[in-house]
XYZ file of C-alpha atoms in Angstrom:
765
model
C 29.106 -225.507 42.551
C 28.678 -225.389 38.783
C 25.548 -227.349 37.948
C 24.926 -229.156 34.684
C 22.265 -226.698 33.604
C 24.541 -223.680 34.052
C 23.661 -221.472 31.050
C 26.478 -220.653 28.656
C 29.156 -222.441 30.674
C 32.476 -223.072 28.943
C 35.662 -224.146 30.634
C 37.709 -221.670 28.566
C 35.325 -218.711 28.643
C 37.012 -216.626 31.344
C 40.477 -216.994 29.813
C 39.247 -215.970 26.373
C 37.103 -213.006 27.348
C 39.728 -211.591 29.727
C 42.579 -212.008 27.264
C 44.563 -214.325 29.502
C 44.351 -217.281 27.100
C 47.805 -218.045 25.709
C 47.793 -218.468 21.933
C 50.896 -219.718 20.138
C 52.178 -216.242 19.332
C 51.801 -215.261 23.005
C 54.314 -217.888 24.117
C 57.862 -216.829 24.956
C 60.916 -218.842 25.979
C 64.445 -217.794 27.029
C 66.811 -217.144 24.092
C 63.950 -217.634 21.646
C 64.723 -216.992 17.978
C 62.331 -216.012 15.200
C 61.880 -217.642 11.793
C 60.131 -216.375 8.679
C 59.422 -217.981 5.282
C 60.956 -216.828 2.013
C 58.884 -216.913 -1.182
C 59.789 -216.350 -4.802
C 57.712 -214.669 -7.475
C 57.681 -217.810 -9.617
C 54.586 -219.962 -10.086
C 56.017 -222.936 -11.980
C 59.776 -223.077 -12.346
C 62.870 -225.272 -12.160
C 65.158 -224.176 -9.329
C 68.809 -223.803 -10.334
C 70.209 -222.046 -7.269
C 69.068 -220.323 -4.086
C 71.514 -217.646 -2.941
C 71.502 -217.137 0.831
C 74.985 -215.722 1.438
C 73.980 -212.073 1.726
C 71.059 -212.888 3.986
C 73.328 -214.922 6.284
C 75.470 -211.825 6.863
C 72.528 -209.579 7.710
C 72.215 -208.171 11.267
C 70.836 -210.640 13.792
C 70.640 -213.568 11.397
C 71.526 -216.918 12.952
C 70.819 -219.300 10.056
C 69.216 -219.459 6.640
C 67.843 -222.896 5.810
C 66.958 -224.468 2.477
C 65.746 -227.933 1.520
C 69.310 -229.289 1.616
C 69.405 -228.633 5.379
C 66.489 -230.963 6.139
C 67.845 -234.086 7.903
C 64.729 -236.138 7.269
C 62.329 -236.113 4.350
C 61.687 -232.997 2.284
C 58.399 -234.502 1.118
C 55.380 -235.211 3.230
C 51.609 -235.547 2.937
C 48.697 -237.282 4.590
C 47.779 -239.360 1.555
C 50.430 -238.779 -1.088
C 53.828 -237.513 -0.008
C 54.126 -234.773 -2.619
C 54.033 -231.719 -0.344
C 57.426 -230.024 0.103
C 58.459 -228.708 3.511
C 60.759 -226.446 1.483
C 60.890 -226.324 -2.323
C 63.840 -228.414 -3.489
C 64.087 -228.822 -7.257
C 60.955 -227.086 -8.450
C 58.393 -224.407 -7.597
C 54.839 -225.618 -8.190
C 52.744 -222.696 -6.971
C 53.176 -219.120 -5.836
C 52.995 -220.125 -2.176
C 55.983 -222.501 -2.200
C 58.585 -221.577 0.424
C 62.197 -221.681 -0.793
C 64.020 -220.874 2.465
C 63.666 -220.074 6.149
C 65.487 -217.146 7.745
C 66.158 -217.386 11.492
C 67.214 -214.310 13.436
C 67.261 -212.857 16.925
C 64.178 -210.758 16.230
C 61.247 -211.143 13.884
C 61.967 -207.864 12.126
C 65.581 -208.862 11.527
C 64.386 -212.100 9.965
C 61.857 -210.266 7.752
C 64.511 -207.795 6.581
C 67.010 -210.545 5.807
C 64.407 -212.603 3.907
C 64.384 -209.880 1.253
C 68.075 -210.597 0.601
C 67.529 -214.240 -0.413
C 67.564 -214.581 -4.200
C 66.743 -217.430 -6.534
C 67.848 -218.491 -9.986
C 64.979 -220.389 -11.566
C 63.744 -221.219 -15.037
C 60.055 -220.580 -15.627
C 58.228 -223.436 -17.331
C 54.694 -223.609 -18.750
C 51.997 -223.664 -16.086
C 48.391 -224.845 -16.031
C 45.676 -223.053 -14.065
C 42.471 -224.542 -15.476
C 41.664 -228.040 -14.155
C 39.920 -229.016 -17.395
C 42.991 -227.980 -19.384
C 45.158 -229.889 -16.919
C 43.346 -233.081 -17.961
C 44.133 -232.638 -21.650
C 46.929 -234.614 -23.352
C 50.119 -232.596 -23.459
C 49.194 -230.322 -20.551
C 52.134 -229.159 -18.390
C 52.686 -231.647 -15.569
C 52.713 -230.270 -12.046
C 54.332 -233.485 -10.792
C 56.307 -235.163 -13.561
C 56.725 -238.361 -11.570
C 52.935 -238.858 -11.693
C 52.870 -238.840 -15.520
C 49.439 -237.207 -15.219
C 47.716 -234.283 -13.527
C 45.032 -236.575 -12.119
C 45.347 -236.783 -8.341
C 42.541 -239.292 -7.931
C 39.400 -240.706 -9.520
C 36.211 -241.878 -7.823
C 33.073 -243.309 -9.314
C 29.573 -244.545 -8.608
C 28.006 -247.157 -10.850
C 24.497 -248.117 -9.841
C 21.867 -249.715 -12.023
C 21.935 -249.156 -15.778
C 22.287 -245.494 -16.698
C 21.211 -246.034 -20.324
C 18.091 -247.845 -19.182
C 17.341 -245.082 -16.700
C 17.462 -242.390 -19.347
C 15.442 -244.479 -21.803
C 12.706 -244.771 -19.173
C 12.718 -241.010 -18.515
C 10.068 -238.625 -19.827
C 12.248 -235.574 -19.214
C 16.026 -235.168 -19.339
C 17.724 -231.990 -18.137
C 21.390 -231.010 -18.143
C 23.093 -228.201 -16.250
C 26.621 -227.047 -15.428
C 27.597 -225.585 -12.069
C 30.778 -223.954 -10.843
C 31.910 -223.103 -7.328
C 34.707 -220.836 -6.207
C 37.946 -221.049 -4.248
C 37.368 -220.178 -0.592
C 39.714 -218.972 2.167
C 39.081 -220.305 5.681
C 39.404 -216.780 7.105
C 40.422 -217.779 10.617
C 41.239 -214.789 12.814
C 44.567 -216.183 14.045
C 47.183 -216.866 11.351
C 49.478 -219.891 11.573
C 51.954 -219.802 14.443
C 54.298 -222.311 16.060
C 56.886 -222.324 18.810
C 59.276 -225.259 19.052
C 61.561 -225.964 21.985
C 64.472 -228.478 21.985
C 64.663 -230.312 25.314
C 67.780 -231.693 26.942
C 66.497 -235.251 26.505
C 66.418 -234.794 22.731
C 62.668 -234.345 22.448
C 61.291 -231.400 20.474
C 58.297 -229.748 22.119
C 55.844 -228.248 19.632
C 53.318 -225.568 20.549
C 51.214 -224.392 17.661
C 47.947 -223.242 16.209
C 47.038 -226.541 14.594
C 43.920 -228.671 14.455
C 45.542 -232.063 14.493
C 48.360 -232.610 16.995
C 49.010 -236.175 15.877
C 49.276 -235.416 12.162
C 51.475 -232.449 13.102
C 53.697 -234.843 15.024
C 54.019 -237.009 11.932
C 54.972 -234.010 9.776
C 57.588 -232.872 12.300
C 59.085 -236.325 12.884
C 59.351 -236.958 9.151
C 61.088 -233.622 8.566
C 63.556 -234.133 11.403
C 64.149 -237.792 10.592
C 63.255 -238.923 14.114
C 60.783 -241.336 15.675
C 57.369 -240.169 16.826
C 58.333 -240.454 20.501
C 60.967 -237.760 19.934
C 58.281 -235.175 19.159
C 55.782 -233.962 21.730
C 52.962 -231.756 20.438
C 51.268 -229.811 23.204
C 47.755 -228.491 22.708
C 47.577 -224.723 22.360
C 44.602 -222.382 22.313
C 43.476 -221.848 18.721
C 42.017 -218.788 17.072
C 39.919 -220.595 14.488
C 40.580 -223.263 11.914
C 37.432 -224.490 10.107
C 39.480 -227.293 8.568
C 42.266 -224.960 7.466
C 44.910 -225.648 10.088
C 45.947 -229.112 9.055
C 48.596 -229.450 6.343
C 49.771 -225.819 6.283
C 49.810 -225.456 10.058
C 51.666 -228.759 10.395
C 54.246 -227.600 7.843
C 54.765 -224.356 9.781
C 55.336 -226.439 12.921
C 57.766 -228.672 11.013
C 59.746 -225.666 9.777
C 59.907 -224.162 13.257
C 60.985 -227.534 14.664
C 63.695 -227.830 12.010
C 65.009 -224.383 12.941
C 64.902 -225.197 16.659
C 66.756 -228.474 16.197
C 69.501 -226.979 14.019
C 69.903 -223.844 16.159
C 69.591 -225.607 19.517
C 67.232 -222.901 20.806
C 63.496 -222.243 20.931
C 62.169 -220.846 17.657
C 58.896 -219.064 16.929
C 57.371 -218.817 13.461
C 54.258 -216.655 13.175
C 52.701 -215.868 9.814
C 51.593 -212.486 8.562
C 48.128 -212.489 7.017
C 49.357 -212.231 3.438
C 51.764 -215.147 3.966
C 48.903 -217.192 5.394
C 46.491 -216.523 2.533
C 49.209 -216.923 -0.093
C 50.436 -220.291 1.170
C 47.572 -222.026 2.972
C 45.253 -224.462 1.236
C 41.671 -223.477 0.354
C 38.282 -225.055 -0.260
C 38.233 -226.827 -3.613
C 36.577 -225.033 -6.512
C 34.384 -227.479 -8.428
C 33.052 -227.794 -11.940
C 30.050 -230.079 -12.062
C 27.975 -231.307 -14.992
C 24.655 -232.975 -14.227
C 22.323 -234.892 -16.480
C 19.085 -235.955 -14.785
C 16.298 -238.147 -16.149
C 12.809 -237.994 -14.653
C 9.429 -239.596 -15.057
C 6.410 -237.472 -15.833
C 5.195 -238.158 -12.288
C 8.340 -236.583 -10.864
C 10.445 -239.586 -9.896
C 14.190 -239.220 -10.479
C 15.076 -242.149 -12.712
C 18.724 -241.526 -13.565
C 21.583 -239.166 -12.740
C 24.852 -238.877 -14.609
C 27.393 -236.426 -13.252
C 30.976 -235.406 -13.811
C 32.799 -233.616 -10.999
C 36.178 -231.923 -11.475
C 37.905 -230.519 -8.393
C 40.913 -228.226 -8.648
C 43.397 -229.709 -6.181
C 46.063 -227.112 -6.865
C 49.753 -227.896 -6.595
C 49.650 -230.684 -3.984
C 47.455 -233.653 -3.152
C 46.664 -232.796 0.485
C 43.324 -234.507 1.257
C 41.772 -234.061 -2.194
C 41.021 -237.819 -2.524
C 39.043 -237.752 0.733
C 37.174 -234.522 -0.053
C 36.168 -235.699 -3.518
C 35.208 -239.125 -2.183
C 32.558 -237.554 0.031
C 31.295 -235.562 -2.957
C 31.032 -238.805 -4.916
C 29.162 -240.634 -2.163
C 26.684 -237.748 -1.853
C 26.555 -236.894 -5.575
C 22.761 -237.146 -5.791
C 21.999 -235.338 -2.568
C 19.473 -236.842 -0.133
C 17.476 -238.533 -2.859
C 16.797 -242.074 -3.996
C 18.051 -242.691 -7.519
C 17.965 -246.130 -9.105
C 20.446 -245.501 -11.940
C 23.597 -243.455 -11.234
C 26.792 -242.892 -13.164
C 29.236 -240.508 -11.454
C 32.863 -239.767 -12.309
C 34.896 -237.530 -10.024
C 38.396 -236.217 -10.621
C 40.828 -234.419 -8.353
C 43.253 -232.529 -10.566
C 46.670 -230.932 -10.095
C 47.114 -227.340 -11.278
C 49.614 -224.591 -10.464
C 47.029 -222.802 -8.348
C 47.146 -222.627 -4.560
C 46.560 -226.144 -3.284
C 43.237 -227.125 -1.784
C 42.269 -229.333 1.130
C 39.928 -229.676 4.077
C 37.326 -227.029 4.849
C 34.149 -227.181 6.881
C 31.756 -229.237 4.779
C 34.507 -231.276 3.105
C 33.107 -231.723 -0.393
C 29.407 -231.374 0.379
C 28.817 -227.575 0.047
C 29.787 -227.769 -3.624
C 27.462 -230.680 -4.344
C 24.547 -229.214 -2.399
C 24.839 -225.892 -4.242
C 24.244 -227.784 -7.468
C 21.828 -230.590 -6.625
C 19.427 -228.470 -4.551
C 18.992 -226.108 -7.475
C 18.736 -228.954 -9.959
C 15.800 -230.611 -8.167
C 13.877 -227.329 -8.213
C 14.616 -226.866 -11.923
C 13.291 -230.384 -12.547
C 10.199 -229.800 -10.448
C 9.377 -226.585 -12.305
C 9.747 -228.218 -15.713
C 7.392 -230.989 -14.594
C 4.981 -228.458 -13.068
C 5.314 -230.113 -9.665
C 5.630 -228.218 -6.398
C 9.340 -228.348 -5.379
C 8.487 -229.454 -1.849
C 6.295 -232.275 -3.078
C 9.012 -233.209 -5.569
C 11.448 -233.526 -2.660
C 9.001 -235.625 -0.660
C 8.560 -237.945 -3.614
C 12.306 -238.551 -3.993
C 13.874 -238.038 -0.546
C 15.484 -240.824 1.450
C 13.322 -242.287 4.205
C 13.559 -245.065 6.752
C 15.003 -248.172 5.057
C 15.818 -246.276 1.862
C 18.816 -247.416 -0.154
C 21.368 -244.747 -1.045
C 23.070 -244.341 -4.411
C 25.977 -246.401 -3.042
C 23.692 -249.279 -2.072
C 23.575 -248.587 1.666
C 20.298 -249.317 3.446
C 19.426 -246.602 5.976
C 18.013 -248.868 8.652
C 20.342 -248.519 11.664
C 19.237 -245.044 12.796
C 16.291 -242.674 12.510
C 16.060 -241.171 9.030
C 14.631 -237.764 9.873
C 14.930 -235.797 6.633
C 11.200 -235.192 6.324
C 11.069 -234.219 9.988
C 13.664 -231.511 9.315
C 11.871 -230.358 6.169
C 8.518 -230.137 7.943
C 10.035 -228.195 10.840
C 11.540 -225.576 8.513
C 8.381 -225.247 6.428
C 6.276 -224.692 9.529
C 8.669 -222.298 11.279
C 9.292 -220.188 8.161
C 5.648 -220.220 6.999
C 7.105 -221.378 3.711
C 3.858 -222.486 2.078
C 2.358 -219.016 2.381
C 5.490 -217.020 1.669
C 6.400 -218.899 -1.508
C 3.181 -217.535 -3.033
C 4.391 -213.968 -2.451
C 7.684 -214.405 -4.330
C 8.305 -211.815 -7.045
C 9.802 -214.018 -9.776
C 11.138 -210.828 -11.345
C 7.899 -208.846 -11.136
C 7.362 -206.150 -8.510
C 5.846 -202.682 -8.298
C 8.799 -201.582 -6.147
C 12.551 -201.915 -6.589
C 12.651 -204.809 -4.114
C 12.132 -208.332 -5.419
C 11.141 -210.809 -2.693
C 12.045 -214.473 -2.506
C 12.199 -217.413 -0.131
C 14.135 -220.606 -0.739
C 15.254 -223.740 1.029
C 17.660 -226.628 0.683
C 18.076 -229.942 2.472
C 20.770 -232.576 2.775
C 21.963 -235.729 4.387
C 25.528 -236.201 5.474
C 27.606 -239.227 6.351
C 29.121 -238.799 9.806
C 32.758 -239.101 10.786
C 35.441 -240.534 8.486
C 33.478 -243.365 6.936
C 35.439 -245.441 4.480
C 38.030 -242.647 4.189
C 39.997 -244.165 7.063
C 40.178 -246.208 10.244
C 38.061 -244.484 12.865
C 38.519 -244.863 16.606
C 39.071 -242.590 19.587
C 40.303 -242.793 23.183
C 39.350 -241.014 26.411
C 41.033 -241.185 29.824
C 39.238 -240.552 33.105
C 41.547 -240.262 36.108
C 39.696 -239.655 39.377
C 41.895 -238.244 42.119
C 41.519 -239.639 45.598
C 39.787 -236.459 46.805
C 37.021 -237.015 44.278
C 38.140 -234.474 41.700
C 38.383 -235.723 38.125
C 40.890 -235.248 35.307
C 39.572 -235.890 31.792
C 41.533 -236.175 28.567
C 40.193 -237.041 25.110
C 42.009 -237.616 21.832
C 39.995 -234.828 20.160
C 41.499 -231.376 19.730
C 39.826 -228.195 20.935
C 39.714 -225.973 17.857
C 37.578 -223.311 19.498
C 34.337 -225.172 18.885
C 33.796 -225.933 22.576
C 34.653 -229.638 22.456
C 36.255 -229.615 25.905
C 33.153 -228.102 27.491
C 30.917 -230.646 25.771
C 33.132 -233.475 26.996
C 33.156 -232.180 30.587
C 29.373 -231.819 30.490
C 28.933 -235.327 29.137
C 31.212 -236.842 31.782
C 29.525 -234.891 34.576
C 26.202 -236.275 33.388
C 27.537 -239.837 33.248
C 29.072 -239.668 36.740
C 26.278 -237.579 38.264
C 28.684 -234.934 39.592
C 28.996 -231.161 39.239
C 30.947 -229.543 36.408
C 33.444 -227.853 38.705
C 34.653 -231.224 39.958
C 36.130 -232.000 36.518
C 39.247 -230.544 34.947
C 40.016 -231.078 31.282
C 43.684 -231.956 30.879
C 45.695 -229.988 28.363
C 46.113 -232.436 25.484
C 49.525 -233.819 24.648
C 50.532 -236.385 22.032
C 52.624 -238.189 24.672
C 49.774 -238.819 27.097
C 46.875 -240.138 25.042
C 46.765 -242.463 22.022
C 46.486 -241.078 18.512
C 42.732 -240.803 18.079
C 42.620 -239.423 14.578
C 41.988 -235.968 13.262
C 39.405 -233.510 14.546
C 37.467 -233.362 11.295
C 34.282 -234.640 9.663
C 32.069 -233.497 12.560
C 33.465 -236.476 14.478
C 34.476 -234.663 17.674
C 31.340 -235.137 19.751
C 30.432 -238.424 18.085
C 33.786 -240.152 18.521
C 35.114 -238.328 21.593
C 31.775 -238.562 23.348
C 31.565 -242.266 22.567
C 34.997 -242.831 24.092
C 34.001 -240.894 27.231
C 30.817 -242.884 27.715
C 32.686 -246.167 27.323
C 35.359 -245.022 29.774
C 32.713 -243.833 32.249
C 30.910 -247.165 32.095
C 34.117 -248.994 32.906
C 34.922 -246.567 35.719
C 31.463 -246.796 37.251
C 31.651 -250.560 37.224
C 34.973 -250.411 39.104
C 33.626 -248.005 41.720
C 30.317 -249.823 42.121
C 32.105 -253.131 42.640
C 34.038 -251.658 45.563
C 31.095 -249.959 47.335
C 28.380 -252.528 46.618
C 29.008 -254.307 49.932
C 28.584 -251.048 51.888
C 25.300 -250.365 50.105
C 24.034 -253.927 50.551
C 23.346 -254.402 46.854
C 24.807 -255.678 43.636
C 27.075 -253.360 41.573
C 24.601 -253.274 38.690
C 21.863 -251.739 40.873
C 23.875 -248.609 41.752
C 22.976 -245.271 40.175
C 25.325 -242.268 39.943
C 23.380 -239.038 40.417
C 23.522 -235.715 42.285
C 26.966 -236.472 43.677
C 25.778 -239.722 45.203
C 25.921 -243.442 44.510
C 22.451 -244.770 45.262
C 21.292 -248.362 45.463
C 18.095 -248.987 43.548
C 17.334 -251.987 45.780
C 18.448 -251.071 49.311
C 18.014 -247.303 48.733
C 21.200 -246.707 50.704
C 23.659 -244.133 49.369
C 27.238 -242.951 49.607
C 28.748 -239.703 48.389
C 30.983 -239.739 45.347
C 33.908 -238.537 47.487
C 33.436 -241.321 50.022
C 33.138 -243.878 47.262
C 36.516 -242.759 45.923
C 37.990 -242.931 49.420
C 36.738 -246.496 49.589
C 38.574 -247.172 46.325
C 41.806 -245.920 47.860
C 41.396 -248.097 50.935
C 40.727 -251.077 48.689
C 43.908 -250.288 46.718
C 41.889 -249.829 43.539
C 42.620 -247.006 41.106
C 39.559 -245.003 39.977
C 40.980 -244.801 36.471
C 39.658 -245.885 33.095
C 40.546 -245.540 29.450
C 37.660 -245.941 27.067
C 37.812 -246.504 23.331
C 35.037 -246.020 20.827
C 35.583 -247.934 17.625
C 33.352 -246.776 14.808
C 31.232 -249.592 13.393
C 32.783 -251.092 10.294
C 31.919 -249.676 6.896
C 32.569 -250.971 3.393
C 33.503 -249.550 0.016
C 34.199 -250.867 -3.453
C 36.299 -248.328 -5.338
C 35.560 -249.970 -8.677
C 31.817 -249.355 -8.650
C 31.356 -246.941 -5.755
C 29.085 -249.258 -3.814
C 29.075 -249.978 -0.109
C 28.072 -248.758 3.341
C 30.064 -245.532 3.146
C 29.282 -244.254 6.681
C 28.025 -245.966 9.796
C 25.459 -243.240 10.475
C 24.009 -240.133 8.846
C 22.563 -236.761 9.842
C 19.751 -234.811 8.193
C 19.036 -231.112 7.858
C 17.104 -228.372 6.119
C 17.571 -224.598 5.935
C 15.467 -221.776 4.519
C 16.114 -218.090 3.932
C 14.040 -215.045 3.002
C 15.618 -212.192 1.071
C 15.109 -209.262 -1.215
C 17.030 -208.302 -4.355
C 17.096 -204.654 -5.382
C 16.261 -204.625 -9.076
C 18.414 -201.531 -9.727
C 21.517 -202.121 -7.594
C 21.508 -205.898 -7.424
C 21.998 -205.784 -3.664
C 20.803 -208.867 -1.805
C 19.409 -208.369 1.688
C 18.774 -211.428 3.860
C 15.692 -211.030 6.021
C 15.785 -214.156 8.188
C 16.887 -217.770 8.160
C 15.663 -221.031 9.668
C 17.837 -224.097 10.200
C 16.695 -227.519 11.412
C 19.132 -230.372 11.989
C 18.955 -233.781 13.604
C 22.017 -234.013 15.831
C 21.213 -237.245 17.623
C 21.365 -235.980 21.191
C 21.991 -232.418 22.334
C 24.603 -232.686 25.077
C 25.194 -228.953 25.471
C 22.348 -227.033 23.806
C 23.870 -223.545 24.111
C 27.086 -224.595 22.363
C 25.015 -226.451 19.801
C 23.166 -223.265 18.879
C 26.486 -221.495 18.424
C 27.420 -224.089 15.817
C 24.083 -223.512 14.050
C 24.627 -219.754 13.866
C 28.265 -219.959 12.851
C 27.533 -222.526 10.169
C 24.750 -220.437 8.666
C 26.984 -217.344 8.659
C 29.736 -219.229 6.826
C 27.200 -220.540 4.333
C 26.113 -216.971 3.624
C 29.711 -216.068 2.825
C 29.973 -219.025 0.462
C 26.763 -218.166 -1.333
C 27.111 -214.413 -1.685
C 30.457 -212.906 -0.805
C 33.641 -214.920 -0.605
C 36.087 -215.685 -3.390
C 39.853 -216.055 -3.564
C 40.784 -214.134 -6.689
C 43.762 -215.322 -8.713
C 45.394 -214.419 -11.970
C 47.994 -216.741 -13.440
C 48.258 -218.538 -10.101
C 48.869 -215.396 -8.017
C 46.329 -214.451 -5.349
C 45.284 -210.793 -5.236
C 42.927 -211.044 -2.234
C 45.691 -211.283 0.369
C 43.908 -209.629 3.289
C 40.407 -209.089 4.615
C 40.176 -205.631 3.053
C 39.987 -207.364 -0.339
C 38.692 -210.812 0.630
C 35.040 -210.195 1.480
C 33.677 -212.197 4.407
C 30.165 -211.600 5.779
C 29.768 -208.659 8.116
C 27.486 -208.753 11.141
C 25.009 -206.692 9.107
C 24.947 -209.399 6.420
C 23.732 -212.081 8.829
C 19.969 -212.109 9.426
C 18.016 -213.303 12.416
C 18.487 -217.080 12.603
C 16.047 -219.540 14.113
C 17.641 -222.845 15.075
C 15.540 -225.985 15.426
C 17.224 -228.876 17.202
C 15.895 -232.311 16.301
C 16.908 -235.146 18.614
C 16.814 -238.798 17.643
C 19.397 -240.590 19.750
C 21.635 -242.662 17.525
C 21.842 -246.305 18.631
C 25.346 -246.655 17.159
C 26.677 -243.715 19.184
C 27.376 -244.579 22.842
C 26.415 -241.035 23.865
C 23.484 -240.868 21.453
C 25.008 -237.731 19.918
C 26.200 -237.169 16.355
C 27.378 -233.733 15.196
C 26.506 -230.338 13.708
C 29.765 -228.554 12.807
C 29.631 -229.235 9.075
C 25.915 -229.889 8.429
C 25.118 -226.332 9.560
C 27.512 -224.938 6.944
C 26.493 -226.804 3.799
C 22.942 -225.621 3.063
C 22.682 -221.848 3.193
C 24.321 -221.238 -0.207
C 21.826 -223.387 -2.170
C 18.926 -222.016 -0.089
C 20.050 -218.492 -1.054
C 20.361 -219.519 -4.708
C 16.800 -220.866 -4.686
C 15.494 -217.762 -2.902
C 17.198 -215.481 -5.434
C 15.517 -217.431 -8.221
C 12.144 -217.014 -6.566
C 12.859 -213.286 -6.280
C 14.271 -212.619 -9.754
C 12.989 -215.473 -11.890
C 16.559 -216.255 -12.943
C 18.970 -219.059 -12.014
C 22.615 -218.562 -11.035
C 24.835 -221.533 -11.562
C 28.112 -220.149 -10.190
C 29.059 -219.162 -6.661
C 29.385 -216.650 -5.210
C 26.262 -215.195 -6.755
C 27.527 -211.751 -7.800
C 26.864 -209.077 -10.397
C 29.724 -208.346 -12.770
C 28.766 -204.780 -13.682
C 26.311 -202.276 -12.289
C 23.091 -202.306 -14.284
C 19.365 -202.429 -13.584
C 18.168 -205.956 -12.941
C 15.506 -206.894 -15.448
C 13.953 -210.311 -15.533
C 14.896 -211.008 -19.142
C 18.584 -210.076 -18.790
C 19.740 -211.098 -15.306
C 22.835 -213.293 -15.337
C 24.284 -212.595 -11.921
C 23.183 -211.009 -8.674
C 25.307 -208.793 -6.500
C 25.425 -209.181 -2.706
C 27.045 -205.966 -1.531
């Protein structure tokens, strides 16, 4: 029997560690064909002709497809349908696919792809988002008449009045880089045409339901004609949405037109070249402050490079706008945010979704302000941070949950011994080559989709008549351990052992569309649906057995595999209770739905209750900087986050550690390098992700304040853990060197001794 407190339990652990887990590229079907994408070397060009004749005659080739072969829509997108399944009239970035080659073997398809040629006319391109905003800039999408994808704003108070009341005004510019998701498994899909006309889709994708929409649109069929079957994933971090769905759509197109199963698995360089990235930002802040340290006014301008296609840029930049002032109360705010088309690789969802960029800037800015006012940075934060019943910059009163920001800050300060260690910081002066620093950053984060979209989720509990349980939830397992959390939560609700429950392989034909697995909403929304389903199920079972237990249904507890009456103290085993259901001709089945509480938003002034609940966190890091080599060495890190309720603590800690590690990469190492729209860092030998030796000892502090708006009490940790390490590192480097670094990653451009008066960048390798 697998008990609830079984350490480290995961329902997929054995399959993954033994290598028996079947990823998309492991799947094989009879007569399966192989498809590969064809790229051109153009970045921005008008297509005149794509020549496929020679490739069609190559050994093993079955078909070569172009946009003209698509029976449905060439265009698709989650918000704006500007993404091309295959380039039709124009190439907009270097990752556009112009054709698909299908052959009997993968190598035959790769060889034939080299024979596809294109006649295209290069046209002026734009790679700088600021230049893309200028009058007369080349248009990436002519039909838009502008390179602006979207605009968001916040207008609160009177910004002129706020600055007039300020004793100090500071202005700073920040810039963040383009980031690759760096999942271990590249995109892969296998599509199988069934005899009933349905296309089965197996793929490495995060969002089965959005994938189904992409596929159905491409094929020109109804949603019921596409069945997306959940497949084990080798990482995503937000990156296997649009691109992965397009790969599935291309494989489905090939399968439908060839009448056979088709597999399409990407090489690493194809994946990095084509897939969307984290948005690079340019941010200008102007902050007004009173002499006592109160933030009076903030004016900011945020420009996000959306690349060649819209993707989810409006949603990413909306979160940045909502959280533009960080976790601080500001009476007067004026924020303008722009998502901008360029001919760079397009950008979309990545873990953090618009908050890592903002936190990198604002958490440095508050320390700059504190120093200029000669106020301790921690006390400055305490003076301005949101608290219980605070009102955010969008006018939302934080009164429906526990506002625990100071609790997180205090926990990190105590655990890291911050107050003592900050006194030892070098600030550029040291008798040795090693400069020491400690720094921290804190944030709040709106949970789930908020006003970005309609938010609800379904869960199905189907108890078999022998007492075993089948669970299915409309949340996808991306490798984060969602299934194990859901099984644990249900076992707790029903008072049964873990091994009695089996998580059903998800399928778009068996559970309602419950939205995308993003925005740290998995445990919050999926767990809420499970709890609601379990409550309904328990009521059904209790109603049937109440007579046997000589009590009312409401007095029955489910625990330790028993149903126990709180009044008569009689009990019945869970199995016997289910047998009683069968005899009574009652199905022990329930579908629960959790509907997120309503939110509000006014796009004109950026005011409203943007999210129905929030989470709070703080992270600190100690490091040294070698004054001669510029090498940064992280000594240890502390992370404290309020997650509502910890359902599965061991999995929760894994999210802490993984999030911190990714934040280290963002702050010090990672950058997609491009020149004239062409990526040069096409593999992990040139794209630098953190090594195990780069990650220090991490102490995780779990803060629990059950959320009253979450049926399970839980919220989430996936993204909050990722959004704070980069600004904490930036602050620690300042405390070590005495210099600020306003661009990420924080790197040195040429080898030279680091001297306090001349440092402009710091190197992390």
